[in-house]
Coordinates of C-alpha atoms and ligand atoms in Angstrom, one line a residue:
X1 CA 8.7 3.6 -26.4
X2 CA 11.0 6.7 -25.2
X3 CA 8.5 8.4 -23.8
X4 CA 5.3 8.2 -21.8
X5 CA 2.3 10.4 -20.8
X6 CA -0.2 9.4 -18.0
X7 CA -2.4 11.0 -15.8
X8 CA -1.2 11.6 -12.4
X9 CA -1.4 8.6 -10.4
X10 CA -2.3 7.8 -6.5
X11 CA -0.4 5.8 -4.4
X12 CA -3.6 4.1 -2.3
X13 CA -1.1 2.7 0.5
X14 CA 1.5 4.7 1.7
X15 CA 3.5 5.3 5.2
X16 CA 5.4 8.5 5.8
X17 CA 5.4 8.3 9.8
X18 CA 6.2 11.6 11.3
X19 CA 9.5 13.8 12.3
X20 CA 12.8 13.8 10.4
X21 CA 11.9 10.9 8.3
X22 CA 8.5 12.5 7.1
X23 CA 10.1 15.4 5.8
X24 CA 12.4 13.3 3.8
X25 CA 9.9 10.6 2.3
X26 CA 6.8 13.1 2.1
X27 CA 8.9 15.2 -1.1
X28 CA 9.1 11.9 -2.8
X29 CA 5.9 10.9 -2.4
X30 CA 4.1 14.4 -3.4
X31 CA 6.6 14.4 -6.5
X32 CA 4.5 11.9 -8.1
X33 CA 1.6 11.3 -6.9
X34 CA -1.8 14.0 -6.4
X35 CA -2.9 12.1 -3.3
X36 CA -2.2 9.2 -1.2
X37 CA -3.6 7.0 1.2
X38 CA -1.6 8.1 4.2
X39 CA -1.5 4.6 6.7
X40 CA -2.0 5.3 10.6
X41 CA 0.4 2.5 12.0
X42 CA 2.2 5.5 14.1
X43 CA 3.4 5.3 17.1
X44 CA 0.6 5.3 19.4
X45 CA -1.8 4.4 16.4
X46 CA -3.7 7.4 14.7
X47 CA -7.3 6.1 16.0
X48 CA -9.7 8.4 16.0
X49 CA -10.3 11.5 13.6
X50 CA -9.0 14.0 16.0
X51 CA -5.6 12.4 15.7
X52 CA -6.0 11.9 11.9
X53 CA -6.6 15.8 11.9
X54 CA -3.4 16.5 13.7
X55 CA -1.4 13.9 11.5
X56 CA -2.7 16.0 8.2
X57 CA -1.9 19.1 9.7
X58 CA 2.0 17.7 10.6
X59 CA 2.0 16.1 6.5
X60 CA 1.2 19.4 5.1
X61 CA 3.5 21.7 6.9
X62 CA 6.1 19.0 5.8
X63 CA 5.1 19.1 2.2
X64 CA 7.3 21.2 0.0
X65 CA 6.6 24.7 -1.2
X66 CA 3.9 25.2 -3.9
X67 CA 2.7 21.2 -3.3
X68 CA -1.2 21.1 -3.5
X69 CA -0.5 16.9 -2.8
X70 CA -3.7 15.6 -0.7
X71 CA -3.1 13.1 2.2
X72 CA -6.0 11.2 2.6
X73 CA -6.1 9.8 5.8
X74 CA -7.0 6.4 7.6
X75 CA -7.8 5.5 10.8
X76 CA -6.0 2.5 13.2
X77 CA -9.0 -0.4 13.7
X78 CA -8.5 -1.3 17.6
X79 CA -10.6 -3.9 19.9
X80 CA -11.6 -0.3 21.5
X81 CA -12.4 1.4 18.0
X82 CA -16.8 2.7 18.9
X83 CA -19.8 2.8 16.1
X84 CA -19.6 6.6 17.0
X85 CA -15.8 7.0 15.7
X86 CA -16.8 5.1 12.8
X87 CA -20.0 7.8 12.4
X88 CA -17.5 10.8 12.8
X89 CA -14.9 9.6 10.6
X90 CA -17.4 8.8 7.5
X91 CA -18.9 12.5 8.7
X92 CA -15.0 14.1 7.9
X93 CA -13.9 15.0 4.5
X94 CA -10.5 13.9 5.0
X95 CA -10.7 10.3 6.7
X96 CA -11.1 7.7 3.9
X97 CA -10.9 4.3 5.4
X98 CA -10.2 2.2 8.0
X99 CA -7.1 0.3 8.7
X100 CA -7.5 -3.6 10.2
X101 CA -4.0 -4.8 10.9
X102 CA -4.6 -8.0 12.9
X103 CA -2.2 -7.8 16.5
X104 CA 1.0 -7.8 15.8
X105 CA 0.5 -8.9 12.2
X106 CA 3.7 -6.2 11.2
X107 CA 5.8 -3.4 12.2
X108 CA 3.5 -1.1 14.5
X109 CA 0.3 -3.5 15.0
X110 CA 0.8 -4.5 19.1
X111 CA -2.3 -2.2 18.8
X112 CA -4.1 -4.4 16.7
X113 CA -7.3 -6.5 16.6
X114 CA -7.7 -9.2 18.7
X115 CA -10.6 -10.2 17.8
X116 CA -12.6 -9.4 14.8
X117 CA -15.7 -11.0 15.7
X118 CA -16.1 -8.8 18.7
X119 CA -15.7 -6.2 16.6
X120 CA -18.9 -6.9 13.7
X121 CA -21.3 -4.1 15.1
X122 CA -17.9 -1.6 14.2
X123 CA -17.6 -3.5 10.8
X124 CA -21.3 -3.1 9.9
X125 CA -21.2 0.6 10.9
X126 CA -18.6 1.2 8.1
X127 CA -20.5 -0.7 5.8
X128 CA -23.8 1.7 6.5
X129 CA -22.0 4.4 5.9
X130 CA -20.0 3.2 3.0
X131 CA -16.6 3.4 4.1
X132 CA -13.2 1.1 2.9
X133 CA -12.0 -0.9 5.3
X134 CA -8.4 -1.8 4.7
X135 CA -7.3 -4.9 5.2
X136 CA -3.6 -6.3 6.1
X137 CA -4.5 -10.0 5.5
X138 CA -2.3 -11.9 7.4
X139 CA -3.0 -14.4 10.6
X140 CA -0.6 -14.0 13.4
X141 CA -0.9 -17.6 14.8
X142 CA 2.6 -18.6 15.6
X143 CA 2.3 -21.9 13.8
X144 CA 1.2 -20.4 10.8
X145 CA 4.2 -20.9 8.4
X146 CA 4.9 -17.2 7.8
X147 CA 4.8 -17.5 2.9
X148 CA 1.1 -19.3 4.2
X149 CA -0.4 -16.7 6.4
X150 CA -2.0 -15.0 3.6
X151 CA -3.5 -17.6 2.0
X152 CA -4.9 -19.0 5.9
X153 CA -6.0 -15.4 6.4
X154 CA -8.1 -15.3 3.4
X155 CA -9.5 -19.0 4.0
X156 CA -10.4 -18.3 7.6
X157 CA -11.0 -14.9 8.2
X158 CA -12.0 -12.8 5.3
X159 CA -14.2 -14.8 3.7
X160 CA -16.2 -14.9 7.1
X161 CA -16.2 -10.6 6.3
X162 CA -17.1 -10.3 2.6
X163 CA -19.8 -13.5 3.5
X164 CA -21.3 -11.1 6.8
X165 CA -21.4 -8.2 5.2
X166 CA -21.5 -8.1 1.8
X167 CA -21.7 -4.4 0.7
X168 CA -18.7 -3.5 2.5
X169 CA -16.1 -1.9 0.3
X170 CA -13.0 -4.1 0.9
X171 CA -9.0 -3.7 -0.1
X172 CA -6.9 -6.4 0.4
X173 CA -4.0 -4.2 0.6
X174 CA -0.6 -5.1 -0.8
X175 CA -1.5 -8.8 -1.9
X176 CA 1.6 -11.3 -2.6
X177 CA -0.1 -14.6 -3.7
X178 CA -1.7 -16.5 -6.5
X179 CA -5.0 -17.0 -4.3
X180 CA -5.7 -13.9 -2.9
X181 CA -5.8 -12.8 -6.5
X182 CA -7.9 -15.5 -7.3
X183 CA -10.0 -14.1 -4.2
X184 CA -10.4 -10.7 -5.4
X185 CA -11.0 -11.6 -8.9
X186 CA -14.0 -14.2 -8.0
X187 CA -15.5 -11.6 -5.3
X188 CA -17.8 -9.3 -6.4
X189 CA -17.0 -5.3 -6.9
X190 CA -16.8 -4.2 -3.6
X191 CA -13.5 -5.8 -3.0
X192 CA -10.1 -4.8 -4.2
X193 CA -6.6 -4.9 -3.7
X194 CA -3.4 -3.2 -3.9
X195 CA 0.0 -4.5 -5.3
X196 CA 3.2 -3.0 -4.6
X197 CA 6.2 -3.1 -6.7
X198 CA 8.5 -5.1 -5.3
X199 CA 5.7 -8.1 -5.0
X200 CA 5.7 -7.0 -8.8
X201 CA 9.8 -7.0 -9.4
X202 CA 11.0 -9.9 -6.8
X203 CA 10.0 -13.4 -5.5
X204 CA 11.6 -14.6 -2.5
X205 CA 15.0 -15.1 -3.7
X206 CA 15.5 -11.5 -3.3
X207 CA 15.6 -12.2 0.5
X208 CA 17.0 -15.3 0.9
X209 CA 19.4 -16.7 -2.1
X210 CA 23.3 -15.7 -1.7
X211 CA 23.0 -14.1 1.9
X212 CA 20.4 -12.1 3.7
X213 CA 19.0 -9.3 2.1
X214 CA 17.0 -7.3 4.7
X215 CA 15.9 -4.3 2.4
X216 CA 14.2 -6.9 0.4
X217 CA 12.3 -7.8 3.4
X218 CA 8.6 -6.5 4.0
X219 CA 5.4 -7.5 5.3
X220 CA 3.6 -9.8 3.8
X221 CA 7.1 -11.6 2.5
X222 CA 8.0 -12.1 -0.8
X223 CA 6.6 -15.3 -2.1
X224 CA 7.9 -17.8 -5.2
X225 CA 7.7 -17.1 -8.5
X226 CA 4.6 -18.3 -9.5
X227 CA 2.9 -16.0 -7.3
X228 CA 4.8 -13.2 -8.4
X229 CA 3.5 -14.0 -11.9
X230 CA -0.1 -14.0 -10.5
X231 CA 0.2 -10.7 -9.3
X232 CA 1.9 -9.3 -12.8
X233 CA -0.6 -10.9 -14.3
X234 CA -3.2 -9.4 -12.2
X235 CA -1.8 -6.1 -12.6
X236 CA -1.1 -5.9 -15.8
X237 CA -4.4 -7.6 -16.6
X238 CA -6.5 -4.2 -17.5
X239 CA -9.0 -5.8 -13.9
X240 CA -10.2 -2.5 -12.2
X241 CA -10.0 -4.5 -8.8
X242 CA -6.5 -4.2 -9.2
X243 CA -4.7 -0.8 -8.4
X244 CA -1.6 1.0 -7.3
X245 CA -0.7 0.8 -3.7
X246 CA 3.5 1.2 -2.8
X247 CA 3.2 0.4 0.7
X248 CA 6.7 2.2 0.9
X249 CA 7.6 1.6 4.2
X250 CA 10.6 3.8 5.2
X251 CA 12.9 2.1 7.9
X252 CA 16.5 3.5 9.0
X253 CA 19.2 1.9 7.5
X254 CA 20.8 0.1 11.1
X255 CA 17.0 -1.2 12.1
X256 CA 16.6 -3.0 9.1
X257 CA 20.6 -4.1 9.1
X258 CA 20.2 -6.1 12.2
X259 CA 20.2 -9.2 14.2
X260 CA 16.5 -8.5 14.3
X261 CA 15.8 -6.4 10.8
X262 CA 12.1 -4.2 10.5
X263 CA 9.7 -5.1 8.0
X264 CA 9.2 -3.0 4.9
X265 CA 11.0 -1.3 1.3
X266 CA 11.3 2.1 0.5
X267 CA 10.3 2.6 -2.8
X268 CA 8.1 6.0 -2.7
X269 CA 11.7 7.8 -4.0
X270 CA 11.0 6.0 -7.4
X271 CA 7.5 4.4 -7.2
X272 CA 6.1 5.3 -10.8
X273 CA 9.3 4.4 -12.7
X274 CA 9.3 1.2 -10.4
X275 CA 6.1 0.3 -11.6
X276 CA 6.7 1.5 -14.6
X277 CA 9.9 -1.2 -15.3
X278 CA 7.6 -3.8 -13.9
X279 CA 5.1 -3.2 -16.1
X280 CA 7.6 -3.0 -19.1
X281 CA 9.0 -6.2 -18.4
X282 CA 5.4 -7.2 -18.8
X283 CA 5.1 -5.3 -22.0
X284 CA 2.0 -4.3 -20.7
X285 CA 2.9 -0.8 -20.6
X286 CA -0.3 0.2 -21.8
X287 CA -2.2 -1.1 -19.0
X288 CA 0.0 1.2 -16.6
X289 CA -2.4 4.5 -16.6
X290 CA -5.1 2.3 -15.3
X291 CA -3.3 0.3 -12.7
X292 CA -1.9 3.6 -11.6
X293 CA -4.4 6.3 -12.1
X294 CA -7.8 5.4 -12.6
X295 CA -8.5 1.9 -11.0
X296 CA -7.9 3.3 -7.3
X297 CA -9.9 6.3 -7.6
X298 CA -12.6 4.9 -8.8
X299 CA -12.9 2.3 -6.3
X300 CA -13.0 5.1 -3.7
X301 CA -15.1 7.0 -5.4
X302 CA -12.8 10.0 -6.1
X303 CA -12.8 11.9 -9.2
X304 CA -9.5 11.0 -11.3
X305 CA -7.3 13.1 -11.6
X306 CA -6.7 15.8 -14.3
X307 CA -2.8 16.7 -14.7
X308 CA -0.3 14.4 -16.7
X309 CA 3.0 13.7 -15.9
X310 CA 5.7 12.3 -18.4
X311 CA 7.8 9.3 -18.2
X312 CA 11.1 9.1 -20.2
X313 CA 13.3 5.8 -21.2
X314 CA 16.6 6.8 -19.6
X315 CA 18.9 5.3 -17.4
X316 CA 19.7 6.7 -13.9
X317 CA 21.5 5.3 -10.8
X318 CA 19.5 5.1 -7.3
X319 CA 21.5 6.2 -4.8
X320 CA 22.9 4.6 -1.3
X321 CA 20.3 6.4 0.7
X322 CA 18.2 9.1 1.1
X323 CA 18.9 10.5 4.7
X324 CA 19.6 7.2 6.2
X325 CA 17.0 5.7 4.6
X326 CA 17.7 2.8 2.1
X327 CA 15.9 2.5 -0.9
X328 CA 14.5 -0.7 -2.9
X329 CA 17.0 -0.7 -5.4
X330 CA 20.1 0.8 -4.0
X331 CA 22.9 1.7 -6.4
X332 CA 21.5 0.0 -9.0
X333 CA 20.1 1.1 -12.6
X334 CA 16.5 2.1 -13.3
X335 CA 15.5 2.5 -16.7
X336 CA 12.6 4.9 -16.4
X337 CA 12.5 8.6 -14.8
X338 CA 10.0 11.0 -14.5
X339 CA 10.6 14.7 -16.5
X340 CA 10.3 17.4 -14.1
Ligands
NCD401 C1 5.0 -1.7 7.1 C2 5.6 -0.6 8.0 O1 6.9 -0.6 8.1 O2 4.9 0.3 8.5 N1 5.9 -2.7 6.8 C3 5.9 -3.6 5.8 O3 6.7 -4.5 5.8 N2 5.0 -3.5 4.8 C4 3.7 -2.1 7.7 C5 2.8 -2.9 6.8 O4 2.2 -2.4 5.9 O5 2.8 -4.1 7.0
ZN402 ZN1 1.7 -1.0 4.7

């Protein structure tokens, strides 16, 4: 196949923070994609619709000329987050979802939940008026061995969720394991979950074997093999709970070359064709429209989207950086590349 025609996808989990680095990574991410789930780990967290409001405002001004791209924005769960922000925000028409990242979970989460239980009457709020909460399934407990801390996550706290409250629309977002696929496939359809490529391309290797890596290094990590070929499987698998979600996760080139690297992989320069190699390693490439441009959008109850975009077999080279950002892939070769 030289050639590919899909309908424009959605990238359901995406962070483009704000400043300098948003008006580099926000081009990239409107090149592709017709709308995106636009993650509100900022610094301080975007927590209540006023500050989601502001934060669209700053994403479109950013967006480039002639872009009719649509943030679609989330909001920050905190231990303070009311019943009446949950109210307003499934009131707006451009907040989407919740965000849960459990404190300090990953890069920007000191403002996370402590507690979920103390938090159920804000939970069952969003399940009365029917709106996604996002989940970053990890536990924090120190003595959790960090490849197990989505697995523990799922055994001791999400299943206590989807068990409470059982009409709740649910993502797992960005799942990296052979049992939180097993999760999502054996729950019923109000739970989903988002894959990224490079839980599609790597397994922990990538990280670890022949020197440190640190732009292979993201939250949740990369796990072995056999979970990577879980989640190919998953994706690739034609199941409607599975769908496209980057998570790219720009970090400056010296903060993630350091004694104490970030978390995260910027992949948003090249998501499609990233997804698109995964998927042809797969040969599966027939299952990519799906994964990419139906599956999410019809979990949030979107319509899908109407324009194509075209995919052509042809070799390019990524290069070093994009304004001090380094991308997944760096000087190497990828295979597919959208025409313009
Ligand atoms: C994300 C970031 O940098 O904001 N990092 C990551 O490794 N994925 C946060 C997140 O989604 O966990
Ligand atoms: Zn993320």
């Amino acid at each position: 196949m030289n050639s590919l025609t899909l309908i424009q996808p959605d990238d359901w989990h995406v962070h483009v923070r704000t400043g300098a680095v948003l008006n580099t990574v926000i081009a990239h991410t409107a090149r592709q994609f017709a709308r995106a789930i636009i993650m509100p780990n900022l610094k301080p967290p975007v927590t209540t619709v006023a500050m989601a409001l502001d934060y669209r405002e700053e994403i479109l001004q950013a967006l480039p000329k002639g872009s009719d791209f649509q943030p679609l924005m989330t909001l920050y769960l905190t231990n303070q987050t009311t019943v009446e922000e949950v109210k307003k925000a499934a009131e707006s028409e451009h907040v989407y979802a919740f965000k849960l990242y459990p404190a300090g979970a990953t890069t920007n989460s000191d403002a996370g939940v402590s507690d979920l239980t103390a938090l159920y009457s804000v939970l069952e709020a969003m399940q009365k008026y029917d709106l996604p909460l996002l989940i970053h399934g990890e536990v924090t407990d120190a003595n959790c061995d960090i490849f197990d801390r989505e697995r523990v996550f799922i055994e001791r706290t999400l299943t206590a969720i989807v068990k409470q409250f059982p009409d709740l629309r649910i993502v797992l977002e960005h799942v990296t394991t052979e049992e939180a696929v097993q999760f999502v496939e054996s729950a019923s359809n109000k739970i989903a979950a988002t894959i990224t490529p490079q839980h599609l391309l790597y397994n922990r290797n990538a990280i670890l074997a022949g020197g440190i890596r640190p732009h292979y290094y993201c939250l949740p990590i990369l796990k072995r093999e056999k979970h990577r070929l879980a989640l190919v499987k998953a994706a690739t698998s034609g199941n409607p709970k599975f769908f496209l979600g980057t998570d790219s996760a720009p970090h400056l080139t010296h903060t993630k070359e350091n004694a104490c690297g970030c978390a995260g992989c910027y992949s948003a320069y090249a998501a499609i064709e990233l997804y698109a190699q995964a998927f042809e390693q797969a040969n599966a490439l027939e299952h990519l429209e799906g994964f990419a441009s139906f599956y999410g959008a019809d979990f949030y109850k979107l319509p899908r989207n109407t324009k194509t975009i075209i995919l052509e077999k042809r070799d390019w080279t990524v290069p070093a950086s994009y304004d001090e950002i380094t991308p997944l892939k760096a000087n190497e070769i990828l295979n597919w590349k959208i025409k313009q």
